[in-house]
PDB file of C-alpha atoms in Angstrom:
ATOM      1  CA  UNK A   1     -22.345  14.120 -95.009  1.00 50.00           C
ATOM      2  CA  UNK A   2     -21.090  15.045 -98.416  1.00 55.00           C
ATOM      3  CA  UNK A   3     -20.251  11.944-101.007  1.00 55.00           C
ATOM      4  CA  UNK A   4     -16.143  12.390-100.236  1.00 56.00           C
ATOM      5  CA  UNK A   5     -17.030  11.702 -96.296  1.00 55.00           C
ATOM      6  CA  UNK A   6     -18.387   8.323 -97.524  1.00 54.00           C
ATOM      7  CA  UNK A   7     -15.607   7.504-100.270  1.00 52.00           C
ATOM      8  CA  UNK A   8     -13.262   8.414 -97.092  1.00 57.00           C
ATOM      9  CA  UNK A   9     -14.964   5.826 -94.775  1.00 58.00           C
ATOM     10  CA  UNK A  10     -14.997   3.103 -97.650  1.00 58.00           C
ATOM     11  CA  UNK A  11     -11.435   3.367 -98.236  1.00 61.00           C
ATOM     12  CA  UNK A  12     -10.732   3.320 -94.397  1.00 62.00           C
ATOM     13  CA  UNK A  13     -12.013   0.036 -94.291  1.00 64.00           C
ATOM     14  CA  UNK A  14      -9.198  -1.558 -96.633  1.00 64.00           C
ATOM     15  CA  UNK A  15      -6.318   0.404 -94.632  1.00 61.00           C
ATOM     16  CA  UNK A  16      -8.097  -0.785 -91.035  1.00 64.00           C
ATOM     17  CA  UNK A  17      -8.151  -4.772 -92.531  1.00 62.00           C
ATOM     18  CA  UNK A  18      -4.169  -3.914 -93.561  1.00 59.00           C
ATOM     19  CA  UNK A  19      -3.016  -2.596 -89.701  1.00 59.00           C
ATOM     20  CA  UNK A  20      -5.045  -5.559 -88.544  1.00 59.00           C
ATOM     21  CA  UNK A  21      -3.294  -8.102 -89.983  1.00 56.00           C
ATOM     22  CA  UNK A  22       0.488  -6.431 -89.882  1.00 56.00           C
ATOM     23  CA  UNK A  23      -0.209  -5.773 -86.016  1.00 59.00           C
ATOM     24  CA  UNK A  24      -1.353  -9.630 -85.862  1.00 56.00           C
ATOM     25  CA  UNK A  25       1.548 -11.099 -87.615  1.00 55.00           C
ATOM     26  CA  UNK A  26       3.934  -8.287 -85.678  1.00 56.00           C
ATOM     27  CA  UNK A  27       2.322  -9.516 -82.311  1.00 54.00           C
ATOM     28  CA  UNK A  28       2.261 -12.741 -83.123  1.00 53.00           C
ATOM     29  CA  UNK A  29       6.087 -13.522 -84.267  1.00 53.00           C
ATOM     30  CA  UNK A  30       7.554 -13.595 -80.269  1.00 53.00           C
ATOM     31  CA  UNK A  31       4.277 -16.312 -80.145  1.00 52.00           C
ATOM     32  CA  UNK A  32       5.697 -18.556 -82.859  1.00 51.00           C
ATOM     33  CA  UNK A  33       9.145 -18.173 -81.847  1.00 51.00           C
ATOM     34  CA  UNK A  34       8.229 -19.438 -78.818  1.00 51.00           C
ATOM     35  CA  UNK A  35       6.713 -22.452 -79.495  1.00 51.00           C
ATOM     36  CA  UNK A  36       8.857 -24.420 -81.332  1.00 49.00           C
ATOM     37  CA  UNK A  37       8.649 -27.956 -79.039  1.00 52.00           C
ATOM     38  CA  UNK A  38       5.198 -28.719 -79.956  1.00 52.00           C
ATOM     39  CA  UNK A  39       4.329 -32.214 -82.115  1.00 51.00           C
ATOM     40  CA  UNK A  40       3.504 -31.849 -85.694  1.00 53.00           C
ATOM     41  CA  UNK A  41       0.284 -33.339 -85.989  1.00 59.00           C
ATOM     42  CA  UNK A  42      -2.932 -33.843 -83.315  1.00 64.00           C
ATOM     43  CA  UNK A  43      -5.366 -36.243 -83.227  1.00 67.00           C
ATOM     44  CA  UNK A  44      -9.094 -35.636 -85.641  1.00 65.00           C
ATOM     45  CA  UNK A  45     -10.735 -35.373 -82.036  1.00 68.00           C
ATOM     46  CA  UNK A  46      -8.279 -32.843 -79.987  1.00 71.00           C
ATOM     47  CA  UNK A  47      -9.185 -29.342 -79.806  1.00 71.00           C
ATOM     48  CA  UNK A  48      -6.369 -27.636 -80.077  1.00 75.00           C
ATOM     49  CA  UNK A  49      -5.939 -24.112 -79.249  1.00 78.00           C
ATOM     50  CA  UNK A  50      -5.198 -22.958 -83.296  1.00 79.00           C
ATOM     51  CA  UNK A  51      -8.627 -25.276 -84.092  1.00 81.00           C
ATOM     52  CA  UNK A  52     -10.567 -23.525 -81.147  1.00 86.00           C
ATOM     53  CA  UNK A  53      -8.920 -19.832 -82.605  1.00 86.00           C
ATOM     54  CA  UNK A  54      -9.731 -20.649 -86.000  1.00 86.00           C
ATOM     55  CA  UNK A  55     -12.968 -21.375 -85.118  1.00 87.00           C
ATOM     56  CA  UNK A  56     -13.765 -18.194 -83.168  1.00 90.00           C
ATOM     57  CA  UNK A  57     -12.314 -16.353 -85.837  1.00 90.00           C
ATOM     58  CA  UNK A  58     -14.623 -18.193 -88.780  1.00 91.00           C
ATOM     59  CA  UNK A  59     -17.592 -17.749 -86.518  1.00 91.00           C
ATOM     60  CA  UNK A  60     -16.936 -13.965 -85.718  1.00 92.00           C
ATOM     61  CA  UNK A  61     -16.621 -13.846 -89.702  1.00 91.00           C
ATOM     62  CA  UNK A  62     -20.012 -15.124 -90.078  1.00 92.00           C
ATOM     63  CA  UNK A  63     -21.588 -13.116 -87.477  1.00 92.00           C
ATOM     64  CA  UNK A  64     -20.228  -9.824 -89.419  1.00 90.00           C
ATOM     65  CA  UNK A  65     -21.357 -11.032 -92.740  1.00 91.00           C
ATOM     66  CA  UNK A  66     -25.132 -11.726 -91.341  1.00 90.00           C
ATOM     67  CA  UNK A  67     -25.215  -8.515 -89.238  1.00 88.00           C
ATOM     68  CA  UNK A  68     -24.146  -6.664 -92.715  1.00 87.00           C
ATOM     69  CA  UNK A  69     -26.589  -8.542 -94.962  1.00 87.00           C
ATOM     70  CA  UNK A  70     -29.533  -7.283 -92.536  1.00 86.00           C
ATOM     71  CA  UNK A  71     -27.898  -3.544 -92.638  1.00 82.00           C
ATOM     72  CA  UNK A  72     -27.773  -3.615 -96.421  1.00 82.00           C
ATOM     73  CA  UNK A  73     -31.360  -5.076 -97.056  1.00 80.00           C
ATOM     74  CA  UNK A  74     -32.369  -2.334 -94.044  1.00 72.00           C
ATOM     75  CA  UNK A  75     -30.655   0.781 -94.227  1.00 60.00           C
ATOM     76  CA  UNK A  76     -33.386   2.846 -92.812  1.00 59.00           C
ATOM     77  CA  UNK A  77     -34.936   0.518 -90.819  1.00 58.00           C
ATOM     78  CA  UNK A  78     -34.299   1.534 -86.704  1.00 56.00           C
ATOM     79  CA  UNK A  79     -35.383  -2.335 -85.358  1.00 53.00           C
ATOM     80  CA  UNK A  80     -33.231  -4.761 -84.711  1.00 54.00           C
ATOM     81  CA  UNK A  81     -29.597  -4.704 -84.203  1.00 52.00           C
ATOM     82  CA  UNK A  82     -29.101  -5.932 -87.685  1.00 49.00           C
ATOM     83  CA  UNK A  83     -30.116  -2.375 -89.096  1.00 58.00           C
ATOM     84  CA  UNK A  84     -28.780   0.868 -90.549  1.00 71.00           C
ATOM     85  CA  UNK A  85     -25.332   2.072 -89.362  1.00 79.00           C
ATOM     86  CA  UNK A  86     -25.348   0.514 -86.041  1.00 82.00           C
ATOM     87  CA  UNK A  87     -25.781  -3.074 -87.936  1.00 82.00           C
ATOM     88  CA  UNK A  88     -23.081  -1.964 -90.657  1.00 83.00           C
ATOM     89  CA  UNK A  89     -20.491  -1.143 -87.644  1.00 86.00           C
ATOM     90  CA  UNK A  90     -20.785  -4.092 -86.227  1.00 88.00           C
ATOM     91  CA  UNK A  91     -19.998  -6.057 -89.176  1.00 88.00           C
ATOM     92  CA  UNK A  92     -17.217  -3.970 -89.763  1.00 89.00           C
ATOM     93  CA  UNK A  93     -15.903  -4.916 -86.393  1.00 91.00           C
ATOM     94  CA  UNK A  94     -16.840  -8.242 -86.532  1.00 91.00           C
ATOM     95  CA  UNK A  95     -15.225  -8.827 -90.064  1.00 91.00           C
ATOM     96  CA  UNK A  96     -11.991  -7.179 -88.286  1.00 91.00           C
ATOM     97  CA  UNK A  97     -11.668  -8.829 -84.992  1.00 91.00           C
ATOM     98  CA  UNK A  98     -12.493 -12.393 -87.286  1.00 92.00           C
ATOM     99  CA  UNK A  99      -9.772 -11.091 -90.086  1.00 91.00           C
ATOM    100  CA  UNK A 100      -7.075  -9.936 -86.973  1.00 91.00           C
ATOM    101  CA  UNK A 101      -7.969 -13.480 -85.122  1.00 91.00           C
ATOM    102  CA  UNK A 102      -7.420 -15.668 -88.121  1.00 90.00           C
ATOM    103  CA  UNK A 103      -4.271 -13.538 -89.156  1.00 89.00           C
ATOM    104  CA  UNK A 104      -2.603 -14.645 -85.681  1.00 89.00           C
ATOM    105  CA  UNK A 105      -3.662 -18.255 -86.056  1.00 86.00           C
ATOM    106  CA  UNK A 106      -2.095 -18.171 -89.413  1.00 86.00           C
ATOM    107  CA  UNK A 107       1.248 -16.648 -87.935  1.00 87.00           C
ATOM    108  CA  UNK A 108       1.683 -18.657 -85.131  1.00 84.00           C
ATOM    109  CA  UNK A 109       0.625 -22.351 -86.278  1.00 81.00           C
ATOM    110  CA  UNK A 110       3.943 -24.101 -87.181  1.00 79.00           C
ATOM    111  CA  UNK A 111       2.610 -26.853 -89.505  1.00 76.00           C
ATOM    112  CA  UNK A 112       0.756 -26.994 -92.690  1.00 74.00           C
ATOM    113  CA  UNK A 113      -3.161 -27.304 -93.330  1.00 78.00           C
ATOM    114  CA  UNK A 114      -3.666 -30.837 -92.330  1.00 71.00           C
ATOM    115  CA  UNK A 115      -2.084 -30.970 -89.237  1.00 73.00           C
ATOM    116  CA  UNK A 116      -4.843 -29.801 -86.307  1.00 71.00           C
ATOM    117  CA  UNK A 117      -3.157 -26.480 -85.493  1.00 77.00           C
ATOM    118  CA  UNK A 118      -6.047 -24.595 -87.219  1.00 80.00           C
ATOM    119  CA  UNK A 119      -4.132 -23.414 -90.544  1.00 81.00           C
ATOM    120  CA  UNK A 120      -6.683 -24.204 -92.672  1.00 84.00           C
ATOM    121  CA  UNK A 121     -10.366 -22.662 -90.558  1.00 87.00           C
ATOM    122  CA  UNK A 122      -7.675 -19.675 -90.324  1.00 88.00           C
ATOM    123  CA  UNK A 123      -7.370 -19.291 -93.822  1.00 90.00           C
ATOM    124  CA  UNK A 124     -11.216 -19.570 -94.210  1.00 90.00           C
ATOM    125  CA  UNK A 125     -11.574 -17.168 -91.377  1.00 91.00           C
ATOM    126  CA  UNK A 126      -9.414 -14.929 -93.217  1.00 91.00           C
ATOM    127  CA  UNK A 127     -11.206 -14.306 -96.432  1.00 92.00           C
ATOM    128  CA  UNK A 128     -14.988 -14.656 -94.284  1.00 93.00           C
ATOM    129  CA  UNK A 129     -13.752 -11.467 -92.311  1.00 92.00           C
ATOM    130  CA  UNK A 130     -12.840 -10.100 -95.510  1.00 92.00           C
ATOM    131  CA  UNK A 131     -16.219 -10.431 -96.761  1.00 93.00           C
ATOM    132  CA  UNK A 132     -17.821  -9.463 -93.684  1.00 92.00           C
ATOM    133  CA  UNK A 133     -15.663  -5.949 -93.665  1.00 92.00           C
ATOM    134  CA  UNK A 134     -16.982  -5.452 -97.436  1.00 91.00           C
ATOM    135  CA  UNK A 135     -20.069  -6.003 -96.933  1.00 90.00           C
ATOM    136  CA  UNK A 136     -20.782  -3.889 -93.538  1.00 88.00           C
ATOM    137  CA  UNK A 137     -18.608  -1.094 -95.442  1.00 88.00           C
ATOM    138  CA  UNK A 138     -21.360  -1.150 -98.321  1.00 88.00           C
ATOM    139  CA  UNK A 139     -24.352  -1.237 -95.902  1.00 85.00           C
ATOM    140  CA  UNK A 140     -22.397   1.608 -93.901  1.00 84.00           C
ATOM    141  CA  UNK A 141     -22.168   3.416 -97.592  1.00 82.00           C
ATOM    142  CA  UNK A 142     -25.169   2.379 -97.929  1.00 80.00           C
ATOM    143  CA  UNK A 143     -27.200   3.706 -94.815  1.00 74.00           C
ATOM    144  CA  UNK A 144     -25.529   7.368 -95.284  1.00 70.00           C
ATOM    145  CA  UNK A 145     -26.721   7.712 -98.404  1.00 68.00           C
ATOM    146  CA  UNK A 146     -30.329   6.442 -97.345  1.00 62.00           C
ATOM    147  CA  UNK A 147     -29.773   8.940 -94.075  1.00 59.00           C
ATOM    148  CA  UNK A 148     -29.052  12.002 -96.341  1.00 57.00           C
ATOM    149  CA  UNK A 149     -32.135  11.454 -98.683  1.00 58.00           C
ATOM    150  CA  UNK A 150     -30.048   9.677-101.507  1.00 54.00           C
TER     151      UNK A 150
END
């Protein structure tokens, strides 16, 4: 693969993390408009649905970021899932799915961070996805270049 097919896969990764969250927030607006009758603020011990989203979403986040770190410190390595394109993929869809998850939680929790509706581990979840997506796009970057003898 010539050096453009890899600048063309690093800048799909930005445009894929854009129509992730615009679909979220676009999917997710009937969602909030919808539940308008719930209280303000939950108790420090209920797991609400936002909490148990934002959650998911931070630990899908984490997953991607780990997944890439293996796939850049291995890029030619075939063992282990954490390795060489494979590994770089699936922190890209990891860091996604996390970004896309914590997007919706963002968009449909009503109250501020504080509250227990998850505003806040969204927010984190947010910018971990991020990182995850950068990271699995430079191990996928990465592994091409290691692939094609570069």
């Amino acid at each position: 693969m010539s050096s453009s097919g890899i600048l063309r896969s690093v800048r799909l990764v930005p445009a894929a993390a854009v129509a992730a969250l615009l679909g979220g927030f676009g999917l997710a607006t009937p969602a909030a408009a919808h539940v308008a009758g719930q209280p303000a603020a939950v108790s420090v011990y209920t797991m609400s649905a936002g909490r148990l989203g934002a959650i998911v979403a931070a630990v899908l986040g984490l997953t991607g970021v780990v997944v890439g770190g293996l796939a850049l410190a291995r890029p030619g390595s075939r063992i282990g899932t954490g390795s060489g394109q494979l590994g770089a993929s699936m922190a890209l869809a990891a860091g996604l799915v996390g970004m896309a998850l914590g997007g919706l939680v963002v968009a449909t929790s009503d109250s501020g961070i504080g509250t227990g509706n998850g505003r806040g581990g969204a927010y984190v979840a947010l910018v971990v996805g991020l990182f995850a997506m950068v990271v699995g796009a430079l191990a996928l970057a990465r592994s091409r270049r290691h692939l094609m003898g570069g």
